[in-house]
Amino acid sequence: MTISLYAASVPVFKQMLNSVSDVLKKTEEYATAKNIAPEAYLQARLFPDMFPLLRQVQVACDFSRGVSARLAGLDVPKFDDSEKSFADLQALIAKTLAFIDGIKPEQIDGQEARDIVLRPGTPKEKKFNGQAYLLSFGLPQFFFHVTTTYAILRHNGIEIGKRDFMGAY
């Protein structure tokens, strides 16, 4: 049995971004109920040299859009990453979901051999075929930032568990 490139990408991104949206809602509700400034969570990090929560969510959204667009042969939409609040992050997730919802399976399926070049012409240039890009680079990067988002919130007292991380599937 085989799995399509689309099935391994867009639905996974959607499931996990919806999960991130839900844990952010829980966090905002908790902060409001406990009279905790939202910035305490939005700027929280697991370690000083890691991105704060805001940036983790932005990068997860960036990867889901970028991977989906590149696999479909589309231009990657540019977002300004200027979010500063829970509402801004929810809007970013919604815009990201709207973009990837517009990608059809036939745009991605069969693109396993598509050449994908990141940072072309620079010392950091990376070349992949579509399948390797998704499985060896895009999904691991995406899951790192989603997992780190969850870990930051759990570490800072938000009562979330594996079901919250997994979301609806």
mmCIF file of C-alpha atoms in Angstrom:
data_model
loop_
_atom_site.group_PDB
_atom_site.id
_atom_site.type_symbol
_atom_site.label_atom_id
_atom_site.label_comp_id
_atom_site.label_asym_id
_atom_site.label_seq_id
_atom_site.Cartn_x
_atom_site.Cartn_y
_atom_site.Cartn_z
ATOM 1 C CA MET A 1 0.000 0.000 0.000
ATOM 2 C CA THR A 2 1.240 3.477 -0.790
ATOM 3 C CA ILE A 3 0.495 6.860 0.704
ATOM 4 C CA SER A 4 0.237 9.978 -1.377
ATOM 5 C CA LEU A 5 2.464 12.997 -0.894
ATOM 6 C CA TYR A 6 -0.642 15.103 -0.299
ATOM 7 C CA ALA A 7 -1.980 12.750 2.391
ATOM 8 C CA ALA A 8 1.373 12.902 4.179
ATOM 9 C CA SER A 9 1.462 16.699 4.151
ATOM 10 C CA VAL A 10 -1.574 18.986 3.997
ATOM 11 C CA PRO A 11 -3.927 16.986 6.283
ATOM 12 C CA VAL A 12 -1.101 16.593 8.812
ATOM 13 C CA PHE A 13 -0.389 20.327 8.778
ATOM 14 C CA LYS A 14 -4.093 21.073 9.213
ATOM 15 C CA GLN A 15 -4.516 18.677 12.138
ATOM 16 C CA MET A 16 -1.536 20.034 14.012
ATOM 17 C CA LEU A 17 -2.228 23.724 13.332
ATOM 18 C CA ASN A 18 -5.761 23.254 14.632
ATOM 19 C CA SER A 19 -4.234 21.636 17.701
ATOM 20 C CA VAL A 20 -1.904 24.615 18.188
ATOM 21 C CA SER A 21 -4.891 26.943 17.850
ATOM 22 C CA ASP A 22 -6.737 25.017 20.551
ATOM 23 C CA VAL A 23 -3.839 25.035 23.027
ATOM 24 C CA LEU A 24 -3.360 28.758 22.453
ATOM 25 C CA LYS A 25 -7.047 29.295 23.288
ATOM 26 C CA LYS A 26 -6.606 27.327 26.514
ATOM 27 C CA THR A 27 -3.530 29.371 27.337
ATOM 28 C CA GLU A 28 -5.268 32.687 26.762
ATOM 29 C CA GLU A 29 -8.244 31.586 28.879
ATOM 30 C CA TYR A 30 -5.918 30.459 31.666
ATOM 31 C CA ALA A 31 -3.922 33.692 31.571
ATOM 32 C CA THR A 32 -7.134 35.724 31.745
ATOM 33 C CA ALA A 33 -8.564 33.655 34.607
ATOM 34 C CA LYS A 34 -5.327 33.878 36.618
ATOM 35 C CA ASN A 35 -4.664 37.534 35.728
ATOM 36 C CA ILE A 36 -1.339 36.656 34.082
ATOM 37 C CA ALA A 37 -0.024 39.039 31.437
ATOM 38 C CA PRO A 38 -0.250 37.338 28.006
ATOM 39 C CA GLU A 39 3.381 38.284 27.298
ATOM 40 C CA ALA A 40 4.445 35.887 30.052
ATOM 41 C CA TYR A 41 3.393 33.065 27.746
ATOM 42 C CA LEU A 42 3.949 34.691 24.357
ATOM 43 C CA GLN A 43 7.595 35.431 25.189
ATOM 44 C CA ALA A 44 8.248 32.204 27.141
ATOM 45 C CA ARG A 45 11.129 29.999 26.022
ATOM 46 C CA LEU A 46 12.412 26.587 27.037
ATOM 47 C CA PHE A 47 15.965 27.912 27.068
ATOM 48 C CA PRO A 48 17.458 31.378 26.442
ATOM 49 C CA ASP A 49 18.893 30.473 23.026
ATOM 50 C CA MET A 50 15.556 29.138 21.722
ATOM 51 C CA PHE A 51 12.743 31.075 20.056
ATOM 52 C CA PRO A 52 9.881 32.277 22.255
ATOM 53 C CA LEU A 53 6.378 30.885 21.868
ATOM 54 C CA LEU A 54 5.357 33.598 19.373
ATOM 55 C CA ARG A 55 8.175 32.703 17.010
ATOM 56 C CA GLN A 56 7.627 28.950 17.410
ATOM 57 C CA VAL A 57 4.056 29.350 16.167
ATOM 58 C CA GLN A 58 5.136 31.654 13.342
ATOM 59 C CA VAL A 59 7.768 29.176 12.136
ATOM 60 C CA ALA A 60 5.343 26.239 12.326
ATOM 61 C CA CYS A 61 2.966 28.236 10.123
ATOM 62 C CA ASP A 62 5.827 29.217 7.803
ATOM 63 C CA PHE A 63 6.813 25.579 7.313
ATOM 64 C CA SER A 64 3.284 24.367 6.675
ATOM 65 C CA ARG A 65 2.754 27.059 4.016
ATOM 66 C CA GLY A 66 6.214 26.756 2.508
ATOM 67 C CA VAL A 67 6.287 22.987 2.253
ATOM 68 C CA SER A 68 2.759 22.817 0.843
ATOM 69 C CA ALA A 69 3.426 25.577 -1.684
ATOM 70 C CA ARG A 70 6.750 24.177 -2.866
ATOM 71 C CA LEU A 71 5.348 20.674 -3.291
ATOM 72 C CA ALA A 72 2.446 22.125 -5.308
ATOM 73 C CA GLY A 73 4.764 24.278 -7.438
ATOM 74 C CA LEU A 74 3.288 27.509 -6.056
ATOM 75 C CA ASP A 75 4.938 30.668 -4.812
ATOM 76 C CA VAL A 76 5.341 30.626 -1.052
ATOM 77 C CA PRO A 77 3.129 33.339 0.414
ATOM 78 C CA LYS A 78 5.074 35.914 2.393
ATOM 79 C CA PHE A 79 3.687 36.896 5.775
ATOM 80 C CA ASP A 80 5.357 39.595 7.842
ATOM 81 C CA ASP A 81 5.592 37.658 11.140
ATOM 82 C CA SER A 82 4.572 40.736 13.142
ATOM 83 C CA GLU A 83 2.223 38.927 15.512
ATOM 84 C CA LYS A 84 2.246 40.183 19.087
ATOM 85 C CA SER A 85 -0.855 38.686 20.729
ATOM 86 C CA PHE A 86 -2.893 35.513 20.993
ATOM 87 C CA ALA A 87 -5.431 37.058 18.614
ATOM 88 C CA ASP A 88 -2.650 37.773 16.104
ATOM 89 C CA LEU A 89 -1.438 34.166 16.322
ATOM 90 C CA GLN A 90 -4.984 32.872 15.823
ATOM 91 C CA ALA A 91 -5.306 35.090 12.738
ATOM 92 C CA LEU A 92 -1.979 33.778 11.413
ATOM 93 C CA ILE A 93 -3.077 30.188 11.892
ATOM 94 C CA ALA A 94 -6.395 30.951 10.171
ATOM 95 C CA LYS A 95 -4.629 32.572 7.179
ATOM 96 C CA THR A 96 -2.240 29.631 6.980
ATOM 97 C CA LEU A 97 -5.081 27.103 7.089
ATOM 98 C CA ALA A 98 -6.966 29.052 4.413
ATOM 99 C CA PHE A 99 -3.910 28.934 2.155
ATOM 100 C CA ILE A 100 -3.234 25.221 2.528
ATOM 101 C CA ASP A 101 -6.970 24.448 2.273
ATOM 102 C CA GLY A 102 -6.783 25.889 -1.235
ATOM 103 C CA ILE A 103 -4.222 23.318 -2.345
ATOM 104 C CA LYS A 104 -5.733 20.286 -4.040
ATOM 105 C CA PRO A 105 -4.331 16.752 -3.861
ATOM 106 C CA GLU A 106 -3.644 16.709 -7.600
ATOM 107 C CA GLN A 107 -1.299 19.693 -7.191
ATOM 108 C CA ILE A 108 0.964 17.715 -4.838
ATOM 109 C CA ASP A 109 0.454 14.045 -5.664
ATOM 110 C CA GLY A 110 3.012 12.781 -8.134
ATOM 111 C CA GLN A 111 5.554 15.484 -7.232
ATOM 112 C CA GLU A 112 7.901 13.133 -5.372
ATOM 113 C CA ALA A 113 10.680 13.816 -7.888
ATOM 114 C CA ARG A 114 10.090 17.610 -8.114
ATOM 115 C CA ASP A 115 13.355 19.497 -7.574
ATOM 116 C CA ILE A 116 13.174 21.767 -4.560
ATOM 117 C CA VAL A 117 16.046 24.115 -3.841
ATOM 118 C CA LEU A 118 16.178 26.150 -0.657
ATOM 119 C CA ARG A 119 18.325 29.269 -0.370
ATOM 120 C CA PRO A 120 19.601 28.927 -3.944
ATOM 121 C CA GLY A 121 22.973 30.417 -4.721
ATOM 122 C CA THR A 122 23.980 30.789 -1.078
ATOM 123 C CA PRO A 123 26.377 28.751 1.065
ATOM 124 C CA LYS A 124 23.289 27.322 2.800
ATOM 125 C CA GLU A 125 21.734 26.032 -0.435
ATOM 126 C CA LYS A 126 19.963 22.699 -0.016
ATOM 127 C CA LYS A 127 18.605 20.530 -2.829
ATOM 128 C CA PHE A 128 15.908 17.900 -2.391
ATOM 129 C CA ASN A 129 13.441 15.931 -4.399
ATOM 130 C CA GLY A 130 9.835 16.453 -3.298
ATOM 131 C CA GLN A 131 9.605 13.295 -1.220
ATOM 132 C CA ALA A 132 12.872 13.874 0.643
ATOM 133 C CA TYR A 133 11.964 17.523 1.172
ATOM 134 C CA LEU A 134 8.702 16.587 2.857
ATOM 135 C CA LEU A 135 9.822 13.556 4.837
ATOM 136 C CA SER A 136 13.398 14.460 5.785
ATOM 137 C CA PHE A 137 13.186 18.231 6.130
ATOM 138 C CA GLY A 138 9.733 19.828 6.071
ATOM 139 C CA LEU A 139 7.803 17.571 8.431
ATOM 140 C CA PRO A 140 10.616 17.272 11.005
ATOM 141 C CA GLN A 141 11.035 21.067 11.050
ATOM 142 C CA PHE A 142 7.278 21.601 11.366
ATOM 143 C CA PHE A 143 6.916 19.061 14.172
ATOM 144 C CA PHE A 144 9.893 20.508 16.040
ATOM 145 C CA HIS A 145 8.199 23.907 16.266
ATOM 146 C CA VAL A 146 4.745 22.492 17.061
ATOM 147 C CA THR A 147 6.232 20.263 19.770
ATOM 148 C CA THR A 148 8.251 23.133 21.206
ATOM 149 C CA THR A 149 5.101 25.284 21.310
ATOM 150 C CA TYR A 150 3.366 22.566 23.301
ATOM 151 C CA ALA A 151 6.399 22.047 25.576
ATOM 152 C CA ILE A 152 6.700 25.763 26.370
ATOM 153 C CA LEU A 153 3.065 25.909 27.408
ATOM 154 C CA ARG A 154 3.136 22.687 29.402
ATOM 155 C CA HIS A 155 6.348 23.760 31.125
ATOM 156 C CA ASN A 156 4.641 27.016 32.099
ATOM 157 C CA GLY A 157 1.708 25.336 33.778
ATOM 158 C CA ILE A 158 -0.933 25.042 31.084
ATOM 159 C CA GLU A 159 -2.873 21.843 31.710
ATOM 160 C CA ILE A 160 -2.564 20.181 28.339
ATOM 161 C CA GLY A 161 -1.743 16.614 27.453
ATOM 162 C CA LYS A 162 -1.214 14.298 24.526
ATOM 163 C CA ARG A 163 -4.838 14.623 23.378
ATOM 164 C CA ASP A 164 -4.400 18.390 23.160
ATOM 165 C CA PHE A 165 -1.191 17.936 21.184
ATOM 166 C CA MET A 166 -2.765 15.456 18.769
ATOM 167 C CA GLY A 167 -5.951 17.436 18.200
ATOM 168 C CA ALA A 168 -8.790 16.009 16.137
ATOM 169 C CA TYR A 169 -7.882 13.290 13.677
#
